[in-house]
Tab-separated table of C-alpha atoms in Angstrom:
chain	number	residue	atom	x	y	z
A	16	MET	CA	102.885	76.278	70.912
A	17	SER	CA	100.953	76.759	67.664
A	18	PRO	CA	102.367	79.084	64.772
A	19	ILE	CA	99.412	81.296	64.922
A	20	LEU	CA	99.692	81.850	68.572
A	21	LEU	CA	103.379	82.621	68.226
A	22	VAL	CA	102.565	85.153	65.549
A	23	VAL	CA	99.994	86.816	67.767
A	24	LEU	CA	102.405	87.058	70.702
A	25	VAL	CA	105.194	88.560	68.514
A	26	LEU	CA	102.759	91.195	67.032
A	27	PHE	CA	101.590	92.076	70.743
A	28	ALA	CA	105.133	92.377	71.826
A	29	ILE	CA	105.996	94.604	68.907
A	30	ALA	CA	102.966	96.837	69.329
A	31	TYR	CA	103.382	97.329	73.036
A	32	GLY	CA	107.048	97.535	72.767
A	33	ALA	CA	106.782	100.455	70.332
A	34	VAL	CA	104.289	102.232	72.692
A	35	ALA	CA	106.558	101.625	75.614
A	36	VAL	CA	109.578	103.029	73.991
A	37	PHE	CA	107.660	106.101	72.818
A	38	ALA	CA	106.416	106.664	76.430
A	39	PHE	CA	109.776	106.170	77.817
A	40	ARG	CA	111.340	108.758	75.281
A	41	HIS	CA	108.528	111.261	75.853
A	42	LYS	CA	107.831	111.070	79.619
A	43	LEU	CA	105.590	114.113	79.675
A	44	LEU	CA	103.285	112.730	77.088
A	45	GLY	CA	103.258	109.469	78.836
A	46	ARG	CA	102.135	111.185	82.116
A	47	LEU	CA	99.465	113.228	80.296
A	48	ALA	CA	97.971	110.047	78.701
A	49	TYR	CA	97.971	108.217	82.112
A	50	ARG	CA	96.156	111.043	83.749
A	51	GLU	CA	93.655	111.253	80.898
A	52	ALA	CA	92.973	107.482	81.133
A	53	ILE	CA	92.188	107.578	84.780
A	54	ARG	CA	90.356	110.958	84.867
A	55	ARG	CA	87.259	109.572	83.158
A	56	ARG	CA	87.101	106.094	84.654
A	57	GLY	CA	83.584	105.386	83.341
A	58	GLN	CA	84.438	106.181	79.865
A	59	ALA	CA	87.556	104.098	80.087
A	60	LEU	CA	85.753	101.157	81.456
A	61	LEU	CA	83.028	101.415	78.783
A	62	VAL	CA	85.736	101.302	75.952
A	63	VAL	CA	87.466	98.372	77.623
A	64	ALA	CA	84.144	96.511	78.039
A	65	GLY	CA	83.362	97.067	74.271
A	66	LEU	CA	86.644	95.614	73.277
A	67	MET	CA	86.364	92.741	75.705
A	68	ILE	CA	82.884	91.848	74.335
A	69	GLY	CA	84.226	91.904	70.688
A	70	THR	CA	87.324	89.925	71.273
A	71	ALA	CA	85.554	87.300	73.829
A	72	THR	CA	82.834	86.697	71.171
A	73	ILE	CA	85.221	85.977	68.346
A	74	THR	CA	87.359	83.861	70.716
A	75	ALA	CA	84.377	81.896	71.902
A	76	ALA	CA	83.231	81.369	68.305
A	77	LEU	CA	86.626	79.994	67.323
A	78	VAL	CA	86.847	77.873	70.314
A	79	SER	CA	83.327	76.364	69.881
A	80	ALA	CA	84.105	75.622	66.297
A	81	ASP	CA	87.329	73.891	67.154
A	82	SER	CA	85.586	71.991	69.849
A	83	VAL	CA	82.885	70.816	67.455
A	84	GLY	CA	85.477	69.821	64.980
A	85	ASP	CA	87.747	68.103	67.529
A	86	SER	CA	84.703	66.250	69.233
A	87	SER	CA	83.467	64.984	65.755
A	88	VAL	CA	86.815	63.768	64.661
A	89	ASP	CA	87.394	62.162	68.161
A	90	ALA	CA	84.033	60.416	68.198
A	91	PHE	CA	83.585	59.377	64.323
A	92	ALA	CA	87.186	58.563	63.634
A	93	TYR	CA	89.402	57.981	66.484
A	94	ARG	CA	87.027	56.266	68.909
A	95	SER	CA	84.936	54.416	66.307
A	96	TRP	CA	88.087	52.868	64.723
A	97	GLY	CA	90.340	52.495	67.766
A	98	TYR	CA	93.779	51.082	66.954
A	99	VAL	CA	92.475	50.087	63.449
A	100	ASP	CA	93.977	52.462	60.890
A	101	LEU	CA	93.659	50.518	57.554
A	102	THR	CA	91.464	47.645	56.310
A	103	VAL	CA	91.922	45.162	53.516
A	104	GLY	CA	88.923	43.535	51.998
A	105	SER	CA	86.917	42.787	48.903
A	106	SER	CA	83.472	44.335	49.475
A	107	ASN	CA	82.373	41.758	52.069
A	108	ARG	CA	83.560	38.746	49.875
A	109	PHE	CA	85.247	36.082	51.723
A	110	PHE	CA	88.756	34.830	51.283
A	111	SER	CA	91.292	32.499	52.842
A	112	ARG	CA	92.484	33.348	56.403
A	113	ASP	CA	96.099	32.648	55.415
A	114	VAL	CA	96.037	35.825	53.288
A	115	ALA	CA	96.292	37.784	56.381
A	116	ASP	CA	99.183	35.530	57.641
A	117	ARG	CA	101.172	35.909	54.496
A	118	LEU	CA	100.646	39.658	54.506
A	119	ALA	CA	101.732	40.016	58.161
A	120	ALA	CA	104.874	37.881	57.424
A	121	ARG	CA	106.255	40.188	54.710
A	122	PRO	CA	109.286	42.150	56.112
A	123	GLU	CA	108.268	45.422	54.422
A	124	VAL	CA	104.782	45.364	56.060
A	125	ARG	CA	106.101	44.489	59.520
A	126	ARG	CA	108.430	47.614	59.192
A	127	VAL	CA	105.321	50.032	58.752
A	128	THR	CA	102.783	48.335	60.864
A	129	ASP	CA	102.210	47.398	64.557
A	130	GLY	CA	99.673	44.594	63.794
A	131	VAL	CA	97.744	42.608	61.088
A	132	ALA	CA	94.838	40.659	61.915
A	133	ALA	CA	92.281	38.592	60.110
A	134	GLY	CA	88.651	39.192	60.941
A	135	ILE	CA	84.966	39.015	60.068
A	136	GLU	CA	82.339	41.648	59.870
A	137	ALA	CA	78.646	40.661	59.313
A	138	TYR	CA	75.270	42.247	59.915
A	139	GLY	CA	72.140	40.931	61.349
A	140	SER	CA	69.872	40.944	64.573
A	141	THR	CA	70.264	39.666	67.985
A	142	SER	CA	67.969	38.619	70.762
A	143	ASP	CA	68.806	38.194	74.525
A	144	LEU	CA	67.106	34.920	75.430
A	145	THR	CA	67.279	35.762	79.103
A	146	THR	CA	65.841	39.304	79.110
A	147	ARG	CA	63.632	38.561	76.010
A	148	GLN	CA	64.783	41.742	74.397
A	149	GLY	CA	65.860	42.122	70.662
A	150	SER	CA	67.667	44.409	68.439
A	151	SER	CA	68.265	44.741	64.694
A	152	GLY	CA	71.100	46.490	62.899
A	153	VAL	CA	73.780	44.624	65.011
A	154	THR	CA	77.281	44.259	63.700
A	155	LEU	CA	79.150	40.942	64.234
A	156	VAL	CA	82.794	41.673	64.662
A	157	GLY	CA	84.966	38.530	64.593
A	158	PHE	CA	88.443	39.187	65.873
A	159	ASP	CA	91.518	37.042	66.225
A	160	PRO	CA	92.526	36.719	69.860
A	161	VAL	CA	96.168	35.608	68.973
A	162	ALA	CA	96.722	38.828	66.878
A	163	GLN	CA	94.633	41.156	69.003
A	164	LYS	CA	97.384	42.609	71.322
A	165	PRO	CA	98.465	45.415	68.952
A	166	PHE	CA	94.782	46.496	68.720
A	167	GLY	CA	94.388	46.819	72.437
A	168	ALA	CA	92.527	44.855	75.118
A	169	TYR	CA	88.774	44.924	75.638
A	170	THR	CA	87.994	46.609	78.945
A	171	MET	CA	84.775	45.281	80.744
A	172	LEU	CA	82.487	47.352	82.858
A	173	SER	CA	83.801	45.413	85.736
A	174	GLY	CA	87.298	46.627	85.094
A	175	ARG	CA	88.629	43.259	83.738
A	176	ARG	CA	90.641	43.244	80.477
A	177	THR	CA	90.862	40.631	77.855
A	178	TYR	CA	92.391	40.014	74.472
A	179	GLY	CA	89.834	37.223	73.967
A	180	ASN	CA	92.309	34.287	74.772
A	181	ASP	CA	90.332	33.366	77.955
A	182	LEU	CA	86.919	33.271	76.237
A	183	LEU	CA	85.289	29.860	75.925
A	184	PRO	CA	83.775	28.569	72.731
A	185	GLY	CA	80.507	30.368	72.144
A	186	GLN	CA	81.324	33.158	74.541
A	187	VAL	CA	81.091	36.732	73.175
A	188	LEU	CA	81.348	40.319	74.266
A	189	LEU	CA	78.759	42.985	73.799
A	190	SER	CA	79.285	46.680	73.276
A	191	ARG	CA	77.836	48.865	75.830
A	192	VAL	CA	75.479	50.321	73.296
A	193	LEU	CA	73.938	46.860	72.455
A	194	ALA	CA	73.938	45.824	76.144
A	195	ASP	CA	71.881	48.885	77.033
A	196	LYS	CA	69.280	48.071	74.193
A	197	LEU	CA	69.067	44.382	75.433
A	198	ASN	CA	69.418	45.151	79.159
A	199	ALA	CA	72.019	42.308	78.891
A	200	THR	CA	74.425	41.226	81.680
A	201	ALA	CA	77.313	38.705	81.823
A	202	GLY	CA	75.913	35.155	81.502
A	203	ASP	CA	72.896	35.924	79.391
A	204	ARG	CA	72.140	33.598	76.558
A	205	LEU	CA	72.003	35.097	73.034
A	206	ALA	CA	70.616	34.314	69.531
A	207	PHE	CA	72.254	35.919	66.605
A	208	GLY	CA	70.634	35.976	63.046
A	209	VAL	CA	72.700	36.994	60.169
A	210	GLU	CA	71.104	38.979	57.373
A	211	GLY	CA	69.592	36.569	54.797
A	212	GLN	CA	69.909	33.589	57.099
A	213	GLY	CA	67.993	32.072	59.957
A	214	GLY	CA	68.592	32.825	63.639
A	215	VAL	CA	71.432	31.265	65.350
A	216	GLY	CA	70.651	30.294	69.013
A	217	PRO	CA	71.165	27.572	71.502
A	218	GLY	CA	70.814	24.190	70.077
A	219	GLU	CA	70.464	25.525	66.385
A	220	ALA	CA	72.797	24.277	63.736
A	221	SER	CA	75.053	26.780	61.961
A	222	GLY	CA	77.856	25.495	59.656
A	223	PRO	CA	79.674	22.576	61.182
A	224	GLY	CA	77.606	22.345	64.406
A	225	PRO	CA	75.462	24.008	66.961
A	226	VAL	CA	76.520	27.368	68.462
A	227	GLU	CA	75.341	28.575	71.756
A	228	LEU	CA	76.270	32.201	72.564
A	229	ARG	CA	76.706	33.420	76.046
A	230	VAL	CA	77.710	36.931	77.220
A	231	ALA	CA	81.046	36.928	78.851
A	232	GLY	CA	81.105	40.549	79.555
A	233	ILE	CA	80.137	44.122	78.455
A	234	ALA	CA	82.868	46.080	76.808
A	235	LYS	CA	83.528	49.712	77.468
A	236	LEU	CA	83.455	52.107	74.537
A	237	ASP	CA	87.183	52.516	74.754
A	238	GLY	CA	89.836	50.987	72.462
A	239	PRO	CA	88.521	47.895	70.542
A	240	GLY	CA	85.345	48.056	72.641
A	241	GLY	CA	84.416	51.397	70.833
A	242	TYR	CA	84.597	49.834	67.389
A	243	THR	CA	81.989	51.554	65.326
A	244	LEU	CA	80.408	53.056	68.481
A	245	SER	CA	77.127	51.131	67.734
A	246	SER	CA	75.592	47.738	68.605
A	247	VAL	CA	78.325	45.175	68.189
A	248	VAL	CA	78.679	41.498	69.124
A	249	PHE	CA	82.438	40.879	69.555
A	250	ALA	CA	83.234	37.237	68.881
A	251	PRO	CA	86.505	35.348	68.775
A	252	LEU	CA	87.187	34.479	65.127
A	253	GLU	CA	86.369	30.697	65.402
A	254	THR	CA	83.073	31.564	67.097
A	255	ALA	CA	82.257	34.048	64.280
A	256	GLN	CA	83.154	31.613	61.526
A	257	ARG	CA	80.821	29.027	63.231
A	258	LEU	CA	78.035	31.527	63.158
A	259	LEU	CA	78.466	32.041	59.550
A	260	GLY	CA	79.309	28.527	58.661
A	261	THR	CA	82.619	29.315	57.009
A	262	ASP	CA	86.366	28.901	57.770
A	263	GLN	CA	87.246	32.103	55.810
A	264	VAL	CA	87.432	35.802	56.562
A	265	ASN	CA	86.169	38.995	54.905
A	266	VAL	CA	88.433	41.635	56.309
A	267	ILE	CA	91.996	42.223	57.513
A	268	ARG	CA	92.541	44.894	60.116
A	269	ILE	CA	95.842	46.805	60.311
A	270	SER	CA	97.224	48.967	63.048
A	271	ALA	CA	99.888	51.585	62.278
A	272	PRO	CA	102.353	52.861	64.824
A	273	GLY	CA	101.325	55.830	66.949
A	274	GLY	CA	98.362	54.685	69.048
A	275	ILE	CA	94.725	55.779	68.478
A	276	ARG	CA	95.107	59.413	67.863
A	277	ASP	CA	98.685	59.883	66.380
A	278	SER	CA	98.782	57.081	63.879
A	279	VAL	CA	97.197	58.743	60.870
A	280	SER	CA	100.509	59.999	59.410
A	281	ALA	CA	102.102	56.583	59.911
A	282	ALA	CA	99.077	54.956	58.147
A	283	GLU	CA	99.624	57.241	55.120
A	284	VAL	CA	103.192	55.911	54.931
A	285	ALA	CA	102.145	52.244	55.344
A	286	ALA	CA	99.221	52.537	52.821
A	287	PRO	CA	101.304	52.441	49.602
A	288	VAL	CA	103.580	49.526	51.012
A	289	LEU	CA	100.443	47.583	51.806
A	290	ARG	CA	98.898	48.229	48.426
A	291	ARG	CA	102.121	46.819	46.712
A	292	ALA	CA	102.117	43.819	49.123
A	293	VAL	CA	98.423	43.080	48.700
A	294	LYS	CA	98.655	43.345	44.907
A	295	SER	CA	101.371	40.524	44.923
A	296	LEU	CA	99.236	38.146	46.947
A	297	ASP	CA	97.059	35.448	45.299
A	298	ALA	CA	94.002	35.845	47.454
A	299	GLY	CA	91.486	34.582	44.812
A	300	VAL	CA	89.513	37.794	44.979
A	301	PRO	CA	90.516	41.365	44.307
A	302	LEU	CA	91.600	43.035	47.581
A	303	THR	CA	91.482	46.769	48.244
A	304	VAL	CA	93.427	48.671	50.990
A	305	THR	CA	91.410	51.395	52.630
A	306	ASP	CA	92.707	54.267	54.847
A	307	ALA	CA	89.736	53.735	57.030
A	308	LYS	CA	90.607	56.054	59.941
A	309	ALA	CA	92.033	58.838	57.875
A	310	ARG	CA	89.085	58.922	55.560
A	311	GLU	CA	86.652	59.005	58.467
A	312	ALA	CA	88.644	61.849	60.154
A	313	ALA	CA	88.607	63.967	56.919
A	314	ALA	CA	84.806	63.397	56.594
A	315	ALA	CA	84.182	64.477	60.180
A	316	THR	CA	86.393	67.563	59.698
A	317	ALA	CA	84.505	68.508	56.310
A	318	ASN	CA	81.162	68.085	58.153
A	319	THR	CA	82.086	70.853	60.703
A	320	VAL	CA	83.038	73.519	58.014
A	321	PHE	CA	79.453	74.908	57.909
A	322	ILE	CA	79.089	74.950	61.623
A	323	ARG	CA	82.450	76.866	61.973
A	324	ALA	CA	81.412	79.342	59.343
A	325	LEU	CA	78.078	79.880	61.096
A	326	LEU	CA	79.554	80.357	64.508
A	327	ILE	CA	82.237	82.869	63.026
A	328	GLY	CA	79.572	84.781	61.113
A	329	MET	CA	77.260	85.173	64.236
A	330	SER	CA	80.243	86.390	66.202
A	331	ALA	CA	81.278	88.799	63.495
A	332	LEU	CA	78.018	90.639	63.965
A	333	VAL	CA	78.738	91.058	67.695
A	334	VAL	CA	82.237	92.093	66.852
A	335	ALA	CA	81.024	94.651	64.462
A	336	ALA	CA	78.673	96.104	67.063
A	337	GLY	CA	81.415	96.179	69.600
A	338	ALA	CA	83.678	97.921	67.166
A	339	ALA	CA	81.008	100.507	66.340
A	340	LEU	CA	80.707	101.097	69.949
A	341	VAL	CA	84.439	101.685	70.368
A	342	VAL	CA	84.530	103.898	67.307
A	343	ASN	CA	81.720	106.105	68.736
A	344	LEU	CA	83.325	106.448	72.079
A	345	ILE	CA	86.652	107.416	70.505
A	346	GLY	CA	84.803	109.972	68.400
A	347	MET	CA	83.040	111.429	71.464
A	348	LEU	CA	86.259	111.473	73.494
A	349	ALA	CA	88.156	113.267	70.665
A	350	GLU	CA	85.107	115.831	70.363
A	351	GLU	CA	85.223	116.394	74.112
A	352	ARG	CA	88.823	116.938	74.006
A	353	ARG	CA	88.888	119.307	71.098
A	354	SER	CA	89.541	122.394	73.110
A	355	ARG	CA	92.421	120.851	75.066
A	356	MET	CA	94.048	119.540	71.920
A	357	GLY	CA	93.702	123.057	70.271
A	358	VAL	CA	95.560	124.580	73.254
A	359	ARG	CA	98.210	121.927	73.150
A	360	ARG	CA	98.585	122.493	69.397
A	361	ALA	CA	98.979	126.126	69.948
A	362	LEU	CA	101.901	125.519	72.268
A	363	GLY	CA	103.851	124.018	69.400
A	364	PRO	CA	103.722	120.113	69.503
A	365	LYS	CA	103.973	118.312	66.336
A	366	ARG	CA	101.269	115.929	65.055
A	367	ARG	CA	102.736	112.997	66.739
A	368	GLY	CA	102.809	114.945	69.959
A	369	LEU	CA	98.938	114.968	69.765
A	370	ILE	CA	98.551	111.395	68.445
A	371	GLY	CA	101.085	109.904	70.777
A	372	PRO	CA	99.137	110.449	74.143
A	373	ALA	CA	96.020	108.972	72.566
A	374	VAL	CA	98.020	105.844	71.608
A	375	ILE	CA	99.626	105.558	74.976
A	376	GLU	CA	96.168	106.090	76.669
A	377	GLY	CA	94.774	103.289	74.617
A	378	ALA	CA	97.638	100.970	75.661
A	379	TRP	CA	96.818	101.891	79.425
């Protein structure tokens, strides 16, 4: 239970508890208030409707704002990064793969992380040679099948799951977004061209030898298959290195304990430990630790502030109209009962004897 809800429930209990105690101690006033409440049912229903409209509008605005915020954070931070919480890199500069192995082997790093994996991220275009469809703005994500387990398994549309160990040389996975653009299916032949380089297709040389890409499956947008939520070719690290003609990597992905949505706090604890460990490594290039998921979540939350304020502001106008309706109704009811209140005042009740029934009637 959230603290705000708890406070609201406590205030509700205090307010209605005080009214109940007053009605119990002044049974006559309680009966008079009850009779007044049911005597003019139309007026009572109109007051209740005005209150319901106001409260329902403000509640709907808050729920909508929270939903927008939660969906933005879920889509742009949690789903797009999956189990990857932090990254280590050097502005796309390449470095030795053993840097990731040395980082993962450090005891202090193992205590605060679930997994450390070397990888590659590059950008280019791809063509499906089977369907003769192409797409630009494609991300090549090279992952290490041996270190993939802490980052989750890729789930195919067919239901099959894989960490990449069973992929043959040259086999890759496509994100569902890219597969839809290419009308690709398992078994299709692909050509991938890296930005600034020529296309890489069947029979074409790249680095140490020719690389022929074949689609082994279409990954769902869950877990590692949702990485970046965009057009992605997921390739085992050796295949990605052959595409780029290198034996190095340009990113280290790190998973913190806690799963996809509950690992941000653990990543905050792990970040300073990783920065100290990375600083002591001799990587040949300056490496930077980035709180990738936390930064993305903060940006998504900040982007919803205006929408939240807009929804609350619009609902405030309706609430003000509902409040004015209620105030006018109460004024009309008070004017209509002035003669009866005057007679009651002449009989000797104190001020609280006049106000008390109105409060109890409102509680009814």
